[in-house]
Coordinates of C-alpha atoms in Angstrom, one line a residue:
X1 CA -44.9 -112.3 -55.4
X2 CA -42.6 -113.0 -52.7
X3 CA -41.1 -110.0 -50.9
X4 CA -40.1 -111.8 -47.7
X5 CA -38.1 -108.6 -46.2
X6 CA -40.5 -106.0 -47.0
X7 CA -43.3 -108.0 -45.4
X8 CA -41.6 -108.4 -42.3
X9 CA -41.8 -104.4 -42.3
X10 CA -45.2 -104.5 -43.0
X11 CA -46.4 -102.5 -40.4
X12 CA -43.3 -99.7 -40.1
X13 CA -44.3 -98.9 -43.6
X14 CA -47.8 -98.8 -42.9
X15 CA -47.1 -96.3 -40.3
X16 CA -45.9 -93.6 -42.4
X17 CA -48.6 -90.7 -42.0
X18 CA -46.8 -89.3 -45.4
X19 CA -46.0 -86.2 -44.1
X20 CA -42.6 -85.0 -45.9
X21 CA -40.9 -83.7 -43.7
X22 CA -38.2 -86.6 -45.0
X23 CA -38.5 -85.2 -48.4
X24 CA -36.9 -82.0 -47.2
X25 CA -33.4 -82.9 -45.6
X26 CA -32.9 -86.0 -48.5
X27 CA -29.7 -84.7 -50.7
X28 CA -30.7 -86.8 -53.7
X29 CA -34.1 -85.2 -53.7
X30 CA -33.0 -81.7 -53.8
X31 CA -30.3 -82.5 -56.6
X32 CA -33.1 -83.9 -58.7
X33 CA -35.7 -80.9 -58.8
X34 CA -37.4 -82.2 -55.6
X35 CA -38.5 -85.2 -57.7
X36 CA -40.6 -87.0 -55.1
X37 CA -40.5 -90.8 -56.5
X38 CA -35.9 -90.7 -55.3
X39 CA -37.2 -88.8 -52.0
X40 CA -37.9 -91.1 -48.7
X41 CA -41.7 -90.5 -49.0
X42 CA -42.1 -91.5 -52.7
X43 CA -40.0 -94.3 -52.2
X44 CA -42.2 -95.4 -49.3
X45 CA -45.5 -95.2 -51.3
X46 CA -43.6 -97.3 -54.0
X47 CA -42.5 -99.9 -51.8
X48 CA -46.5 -99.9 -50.4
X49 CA -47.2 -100.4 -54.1
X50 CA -45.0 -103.5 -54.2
X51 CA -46.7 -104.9 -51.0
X52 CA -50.1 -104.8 -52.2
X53 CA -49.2 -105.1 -56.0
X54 CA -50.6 -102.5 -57.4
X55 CA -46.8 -101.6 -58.8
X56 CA -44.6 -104.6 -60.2
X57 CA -40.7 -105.1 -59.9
X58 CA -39.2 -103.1 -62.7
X59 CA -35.7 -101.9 -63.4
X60 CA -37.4 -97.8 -63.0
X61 CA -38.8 -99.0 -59.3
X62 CA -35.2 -100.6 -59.0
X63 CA -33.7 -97.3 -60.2
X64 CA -35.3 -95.4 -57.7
X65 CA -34.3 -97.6 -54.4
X66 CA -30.8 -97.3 -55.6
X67 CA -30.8 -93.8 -55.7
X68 CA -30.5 -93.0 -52.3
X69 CA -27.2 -92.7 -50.0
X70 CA -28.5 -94.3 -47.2
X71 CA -27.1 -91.3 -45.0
X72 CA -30.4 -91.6 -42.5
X73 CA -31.1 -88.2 -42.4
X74 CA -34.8 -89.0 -43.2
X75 CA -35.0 -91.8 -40.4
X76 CA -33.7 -88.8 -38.2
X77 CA -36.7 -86.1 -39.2
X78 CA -39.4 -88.7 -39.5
X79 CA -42.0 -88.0 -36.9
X80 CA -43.1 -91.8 -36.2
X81 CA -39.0 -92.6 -36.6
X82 CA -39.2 -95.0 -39.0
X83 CA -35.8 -96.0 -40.3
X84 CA -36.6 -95.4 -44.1
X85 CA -33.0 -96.4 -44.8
X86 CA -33.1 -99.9 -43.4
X87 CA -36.8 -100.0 -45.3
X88 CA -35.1 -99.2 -48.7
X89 CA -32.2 -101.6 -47.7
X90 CA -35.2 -104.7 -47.5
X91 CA -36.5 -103.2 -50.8
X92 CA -33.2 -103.8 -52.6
X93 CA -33.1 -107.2 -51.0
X94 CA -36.3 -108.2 -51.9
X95 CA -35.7 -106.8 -55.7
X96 CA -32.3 -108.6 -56.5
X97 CA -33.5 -111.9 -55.1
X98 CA -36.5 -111.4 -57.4
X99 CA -34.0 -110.5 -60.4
X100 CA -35.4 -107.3 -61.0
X101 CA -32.8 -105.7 -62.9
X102 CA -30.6 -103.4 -61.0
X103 CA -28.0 -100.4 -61.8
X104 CA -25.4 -101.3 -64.5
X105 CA -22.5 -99.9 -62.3
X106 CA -24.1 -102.1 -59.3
X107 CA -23.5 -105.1 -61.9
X108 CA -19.9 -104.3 -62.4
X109 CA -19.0 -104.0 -58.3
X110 CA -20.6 -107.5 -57.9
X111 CA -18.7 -108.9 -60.6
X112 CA -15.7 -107.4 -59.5
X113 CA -16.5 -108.3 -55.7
X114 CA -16.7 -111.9 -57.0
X115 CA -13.6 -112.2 -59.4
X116 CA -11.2 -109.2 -57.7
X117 CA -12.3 -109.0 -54.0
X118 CA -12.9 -105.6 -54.2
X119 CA -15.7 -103.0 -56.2
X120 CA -13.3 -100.8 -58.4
X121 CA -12.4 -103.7 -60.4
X122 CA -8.8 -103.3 -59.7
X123 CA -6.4 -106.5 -59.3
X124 CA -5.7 -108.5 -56.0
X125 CA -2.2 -108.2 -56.2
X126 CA -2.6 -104.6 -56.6
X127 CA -3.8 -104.1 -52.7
X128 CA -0.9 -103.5 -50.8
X129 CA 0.8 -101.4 -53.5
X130 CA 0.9 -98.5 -50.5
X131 CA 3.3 -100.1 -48.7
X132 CA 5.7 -99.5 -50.8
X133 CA 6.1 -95.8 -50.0
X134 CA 6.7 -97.0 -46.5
X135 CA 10.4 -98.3 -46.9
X136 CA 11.7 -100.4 -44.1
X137 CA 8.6 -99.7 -42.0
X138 CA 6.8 -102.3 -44.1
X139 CA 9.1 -105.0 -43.0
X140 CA 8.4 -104.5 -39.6
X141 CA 4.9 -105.4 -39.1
X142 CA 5.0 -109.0 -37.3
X143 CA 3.1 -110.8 -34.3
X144 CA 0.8 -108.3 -33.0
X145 CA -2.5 -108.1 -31.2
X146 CA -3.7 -105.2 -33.3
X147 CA -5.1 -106.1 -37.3
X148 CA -5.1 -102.6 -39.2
X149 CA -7.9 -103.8 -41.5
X150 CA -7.3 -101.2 -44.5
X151 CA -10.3 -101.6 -46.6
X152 CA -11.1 -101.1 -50.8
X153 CA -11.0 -97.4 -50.5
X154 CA -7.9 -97.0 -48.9
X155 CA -5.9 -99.3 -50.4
X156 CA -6.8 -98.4 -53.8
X157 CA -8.0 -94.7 -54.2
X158 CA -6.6 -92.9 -51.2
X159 CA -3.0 -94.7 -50.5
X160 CA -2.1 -91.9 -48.4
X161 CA -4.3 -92.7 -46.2
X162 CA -3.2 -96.0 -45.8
X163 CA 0.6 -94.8 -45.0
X164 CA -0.3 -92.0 -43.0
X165 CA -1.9 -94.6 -40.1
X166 CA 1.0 -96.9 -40.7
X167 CA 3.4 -94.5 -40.3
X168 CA 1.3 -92.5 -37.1
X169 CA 0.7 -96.4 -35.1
X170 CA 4.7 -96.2 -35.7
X171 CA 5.7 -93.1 -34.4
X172 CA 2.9 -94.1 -31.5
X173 CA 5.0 -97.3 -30.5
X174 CA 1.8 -99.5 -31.3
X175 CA 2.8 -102.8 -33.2
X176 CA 0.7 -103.8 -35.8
X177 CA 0.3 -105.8 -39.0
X178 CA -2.2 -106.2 -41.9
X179 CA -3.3 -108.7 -44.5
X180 CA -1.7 -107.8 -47.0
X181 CA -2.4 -108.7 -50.3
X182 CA -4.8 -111.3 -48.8
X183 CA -7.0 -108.5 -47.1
X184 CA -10.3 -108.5 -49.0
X185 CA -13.5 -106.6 -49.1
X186 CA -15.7 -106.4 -45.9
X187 CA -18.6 -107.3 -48.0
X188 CA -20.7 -104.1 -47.4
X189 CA -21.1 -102.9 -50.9
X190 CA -23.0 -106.5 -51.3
X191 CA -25.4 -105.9 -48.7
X192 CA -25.7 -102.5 -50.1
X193 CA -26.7 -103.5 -53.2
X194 CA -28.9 -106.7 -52.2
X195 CA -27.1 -109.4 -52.6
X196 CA -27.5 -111.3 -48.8
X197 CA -26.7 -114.2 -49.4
X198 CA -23.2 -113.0 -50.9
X199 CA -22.5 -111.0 -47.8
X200 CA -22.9 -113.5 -44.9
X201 CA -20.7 -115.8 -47.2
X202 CA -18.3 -113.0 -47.3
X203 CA -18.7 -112.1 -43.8
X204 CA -17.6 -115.5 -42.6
X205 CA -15.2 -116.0 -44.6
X206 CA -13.6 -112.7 -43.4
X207 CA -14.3 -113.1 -39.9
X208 CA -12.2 -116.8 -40.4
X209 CA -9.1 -115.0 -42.0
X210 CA -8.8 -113.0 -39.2
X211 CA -9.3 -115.3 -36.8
X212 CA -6.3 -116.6 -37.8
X213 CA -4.4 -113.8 -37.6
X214 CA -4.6 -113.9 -33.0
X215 CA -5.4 -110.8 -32.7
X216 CA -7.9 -109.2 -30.2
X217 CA -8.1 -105.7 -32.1
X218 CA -9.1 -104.7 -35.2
X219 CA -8.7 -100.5 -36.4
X220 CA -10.4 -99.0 -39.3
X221 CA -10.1 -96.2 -41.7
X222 CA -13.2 -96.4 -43.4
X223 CA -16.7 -96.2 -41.5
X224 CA -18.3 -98.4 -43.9
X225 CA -16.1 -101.1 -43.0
X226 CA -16.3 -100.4 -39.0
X227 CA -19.8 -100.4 -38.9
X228 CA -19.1 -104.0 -41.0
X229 CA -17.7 -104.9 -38.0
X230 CA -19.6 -104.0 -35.4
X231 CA -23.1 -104.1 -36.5
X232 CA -23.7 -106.0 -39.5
X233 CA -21.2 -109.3 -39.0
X234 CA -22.7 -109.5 -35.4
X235 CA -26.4 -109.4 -36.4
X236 CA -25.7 -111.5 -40.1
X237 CA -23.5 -114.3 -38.4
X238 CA -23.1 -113.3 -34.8
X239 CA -20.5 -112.1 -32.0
X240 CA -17.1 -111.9 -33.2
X241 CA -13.9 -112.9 -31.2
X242 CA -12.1 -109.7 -31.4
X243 CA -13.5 -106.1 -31.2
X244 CA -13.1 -103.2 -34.0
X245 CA -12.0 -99.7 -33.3
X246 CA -12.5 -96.6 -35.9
X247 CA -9.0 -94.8 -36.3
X248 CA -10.2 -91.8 -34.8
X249 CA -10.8 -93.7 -31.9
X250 CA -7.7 -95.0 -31.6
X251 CA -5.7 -92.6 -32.4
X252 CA -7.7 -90.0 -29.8
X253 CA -6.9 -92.7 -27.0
X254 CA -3.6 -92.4 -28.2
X255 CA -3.1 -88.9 -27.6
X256 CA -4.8 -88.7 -24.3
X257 CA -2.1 -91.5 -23.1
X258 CA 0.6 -89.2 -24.4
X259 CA 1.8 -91.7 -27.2
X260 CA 1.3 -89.0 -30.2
X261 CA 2.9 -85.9 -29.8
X262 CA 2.8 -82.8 -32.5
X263 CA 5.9 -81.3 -33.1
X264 CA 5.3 -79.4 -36.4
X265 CA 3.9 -75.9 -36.3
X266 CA 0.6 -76.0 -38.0
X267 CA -1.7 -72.6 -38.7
X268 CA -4.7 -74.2 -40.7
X269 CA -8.3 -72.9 -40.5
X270 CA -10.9 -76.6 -40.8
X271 CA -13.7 -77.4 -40.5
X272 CA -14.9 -81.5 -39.8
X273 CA -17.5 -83.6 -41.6
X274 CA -19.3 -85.9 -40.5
X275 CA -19.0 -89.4 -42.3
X276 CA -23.0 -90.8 -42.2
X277 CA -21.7 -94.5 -41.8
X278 CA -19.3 -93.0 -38.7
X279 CA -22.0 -90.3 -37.2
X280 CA -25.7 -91.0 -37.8
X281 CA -25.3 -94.6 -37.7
X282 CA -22.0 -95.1 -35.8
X283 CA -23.2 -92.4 -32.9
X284 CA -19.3 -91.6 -33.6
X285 CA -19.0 -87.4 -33.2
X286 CA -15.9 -86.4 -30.4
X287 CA -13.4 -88.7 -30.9
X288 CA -12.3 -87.0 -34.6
X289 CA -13.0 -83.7 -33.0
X290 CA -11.2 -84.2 -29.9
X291 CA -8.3 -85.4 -32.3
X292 CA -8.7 -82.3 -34.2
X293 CA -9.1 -80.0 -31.5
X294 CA -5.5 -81.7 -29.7
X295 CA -3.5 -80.6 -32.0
X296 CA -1.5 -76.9 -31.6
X297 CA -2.6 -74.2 -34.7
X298 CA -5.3 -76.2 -36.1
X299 CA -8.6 -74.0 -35.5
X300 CA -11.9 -76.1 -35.9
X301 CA -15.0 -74.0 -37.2
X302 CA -18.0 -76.0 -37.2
X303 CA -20.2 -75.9 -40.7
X304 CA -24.2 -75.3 -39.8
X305 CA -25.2 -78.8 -40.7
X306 CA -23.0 -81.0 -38.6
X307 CA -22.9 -83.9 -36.2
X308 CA -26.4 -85.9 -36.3
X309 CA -27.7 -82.7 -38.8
X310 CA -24.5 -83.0 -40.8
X311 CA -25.2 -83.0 -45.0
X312 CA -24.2 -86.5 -46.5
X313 CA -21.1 -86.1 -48.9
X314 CA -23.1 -88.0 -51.6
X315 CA -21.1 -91.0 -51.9
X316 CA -23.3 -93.3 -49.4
X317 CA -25.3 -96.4 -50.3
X318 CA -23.3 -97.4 -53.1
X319 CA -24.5 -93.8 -55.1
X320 CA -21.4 -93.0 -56.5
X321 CA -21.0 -96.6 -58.0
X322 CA -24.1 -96.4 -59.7
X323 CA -25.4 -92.5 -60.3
X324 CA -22.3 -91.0 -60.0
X325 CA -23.0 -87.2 -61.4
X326 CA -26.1 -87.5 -58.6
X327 CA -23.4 -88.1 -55.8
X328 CA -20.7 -85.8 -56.9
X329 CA -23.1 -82.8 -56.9
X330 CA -24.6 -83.4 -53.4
X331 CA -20.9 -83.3 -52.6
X332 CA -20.9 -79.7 -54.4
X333 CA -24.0 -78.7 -52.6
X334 CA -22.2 -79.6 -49.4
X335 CA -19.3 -77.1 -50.6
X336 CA -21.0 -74.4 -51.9
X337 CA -23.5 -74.0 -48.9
X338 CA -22.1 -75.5 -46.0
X339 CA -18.3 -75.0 -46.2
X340 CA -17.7 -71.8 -48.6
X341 CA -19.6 -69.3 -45.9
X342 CA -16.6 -70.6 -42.8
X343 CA -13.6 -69.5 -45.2
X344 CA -11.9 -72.4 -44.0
X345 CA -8.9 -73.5 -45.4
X346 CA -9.2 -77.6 -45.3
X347 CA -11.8 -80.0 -44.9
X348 CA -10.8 -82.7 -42.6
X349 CA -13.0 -85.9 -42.7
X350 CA -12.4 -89.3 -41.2
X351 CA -13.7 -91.4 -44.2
X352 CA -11.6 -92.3 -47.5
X353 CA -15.1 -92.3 -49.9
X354 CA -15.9 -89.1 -48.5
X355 CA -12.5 -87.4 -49.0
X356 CA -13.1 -89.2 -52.6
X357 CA -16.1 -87.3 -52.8
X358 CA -15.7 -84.3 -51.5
X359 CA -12.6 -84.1 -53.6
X360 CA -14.7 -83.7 -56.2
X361 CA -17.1 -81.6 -54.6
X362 CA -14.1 -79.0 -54.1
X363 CA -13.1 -78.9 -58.4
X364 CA -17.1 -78.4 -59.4
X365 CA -17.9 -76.1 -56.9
X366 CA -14.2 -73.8 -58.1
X367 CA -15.2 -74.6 -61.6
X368 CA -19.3 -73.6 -61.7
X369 CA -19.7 -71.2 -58.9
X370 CA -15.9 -69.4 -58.8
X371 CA -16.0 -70.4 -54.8
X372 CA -12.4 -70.8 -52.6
X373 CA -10.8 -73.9 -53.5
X374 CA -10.3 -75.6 -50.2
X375 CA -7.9 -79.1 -49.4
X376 CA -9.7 -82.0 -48.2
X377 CA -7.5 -84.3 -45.4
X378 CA -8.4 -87.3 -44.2
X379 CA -8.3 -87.1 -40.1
X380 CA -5.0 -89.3 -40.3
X381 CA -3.6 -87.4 -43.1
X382 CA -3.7 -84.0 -40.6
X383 CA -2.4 -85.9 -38.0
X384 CA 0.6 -87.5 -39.7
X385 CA 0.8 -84.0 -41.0
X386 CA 1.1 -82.7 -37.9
X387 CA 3.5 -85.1 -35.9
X388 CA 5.8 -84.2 -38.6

């Protein structure tokens, strides 16, 4: 049996001493009754079991390599500091090209991927339906150095998201443009789900159309997306000729310069969280807070779990598109025990899956445990917010 990827991790998953102390900070095993075959440590014995065959390829193995976030809060707490999530990442890998069968939602985002250019299955021509709300603006958007790069999420589930950075580079003086209609998906969700050969195909042709484009900059909503860009196109198909920025990035360097200013009164209590994609992998903590913290009336109080120890939102790894009552109630564990005991008044993220999620996360928690409903703001919604 060939399991090319896995075997070149031979002796990382050899190393782990089986300890647990993964199993204890995973959010998918403590939503399934500490279940220890969808915890980091069963999932490591099982892919030893594939090495040495003494387990075959089978849709339950499948099931349970899918059912994980990929937040790497495991690779964090592991004593040896393996990084389980790039392990299970070569499982999936090794198990699609071997035809294992795979989740049924995961076979609906590939086909959609494939036909649509996106994983919601939504229509191409659909994409740039946000710019309607922004009147002449839209027209406006010409030769530039800077590509805002808008990605699935924002263009299609969270359009407010979209128009609040259009209308925030605007009000900033910074020219920009998009693809449009044209703009596709980064490809992550393939590589995600195991399909490698369908990413760096993707990836090229990606990094081609916007090469095209002359532009030197590329800005980001969505963490999935920037890390994409800057650590998955370089190591799958190599440097790139421009660089990528995250929008908190940008828009804190925009502050500092003095090209945002807030003019609206704003009296909110928040607290941030931590995108996994943006933090844990990213290494991406001030620049949303220092945003945060810049502007006047907005008082950050920081949740227990946060920064590199921040609780994942649930929505990670391509979760939601495949277990998605598993990914919704991580988000309402993340409510009920991390946000509920600050009395805050808004959760302000810097991620358009987790604002998705977390969403969510808000109505259940209300719903089954009577807790304090609380907004959930994407870090450019609060600022567009706030410039007024």
């Amino acid at each position: 049996m060939s399991l090319p990827s896995l075997k070149k991790l031979r002796n990382d998953i050899y190393f782990c001493i089986r300890c647990g102390f993964c199993r204890f900070v995973c959010p998918v095993v403590s939503e399934k009754d500490m279940e220890e075959t969808v915890g980091p440590r069963g999932r490591m014995i099982l892919i030893r079991g594939l090495i040495t065959g003494e387990i075959k390829p089978s849709g339950r193995v499948a099931d349970k390599m899918y059912m994980c976030t990929g937040c790497a809060y495991c690779r964090l707490k592991c004593p040896p500091g393996l990084e389980v999530d790039n392990i299970v990442l070569a499982a999936r890998r090794d198990l699609f090209s071997l035809g294992t069968p795979i989740p049924e939602g995961h076979l609906g985002v590939l086909s959609s991927l494939k036909s649509n250019g996106n994983p919601f299955g939504e229509l191409e021509s659909e994409r740039n339906k946000w710019m309607k709300s922004l009147g002449e603006l839209a027209d406006t958007m010409s030769k530039t150095n800077l590509l805002y790069w808008v990605g699935c999420t924002t263009s299609y589930i969270a359009p407010n998201i979209a128009s609040s950075m259009a209308r925030i580079l605007s009000k900033a003086g910074v020219s920009f443009k998009t693809l449009g209609a044209s703009e596709k998906c980064c490809g992550y969700p393939y590589l995600l789900i195991g399909d490698e050969e369908s990413f760096k195909e993707n990836a090229k042709e990606v990094v081609k159309q916007i090469s095209m484009e002359n532009v030197d900059t590329v800005v980001a909503n969505c963490p999935g997306c920037y890390r994409t860009f800057t650590e998955l196109y370089p190591k799958y198909i190599g440097p790139l000729p421009f660089k990528t920025l995250h929008s908190s990035q940008l828009i804190d360097s925009l502050i500092r310069d003095g090209r945002i200013k807030f003019s609206k009164p704003m009296n909110l209590r928040v607290t941030y969280h931590d995108p996994c994609d943006l933090g844990r992998h990213a290494g991406i903590y001030d620049p949303p807070r220092n945003v945060i913290l810049s502007i006047p009336g907005v008082n950050l109080v920081e949740m227990e779990k946060s920064k590199a120890d921040a609780r994942c939102c649930g929505a990670g790894g391509a979760l939601r598109l495949a277990f998605p009552e598993v990914s919704t109630n991580i988000a309402t564990t993340r409510i009920r025990l991390d946000v509920t005991p600050l009395d805050v008044e808004a959760i302000v993220t810097a991620c358009p899956t987790c604002v998705r999620n977390l969403k969510d996360g808000v109505t259940i928690a209300e719903a089954i445990y009577d807790v304090k409903k609380v907004d959930v703001l994407d870090l450019v919604e609060l600022v567009n917010n706030a410039i007024g």
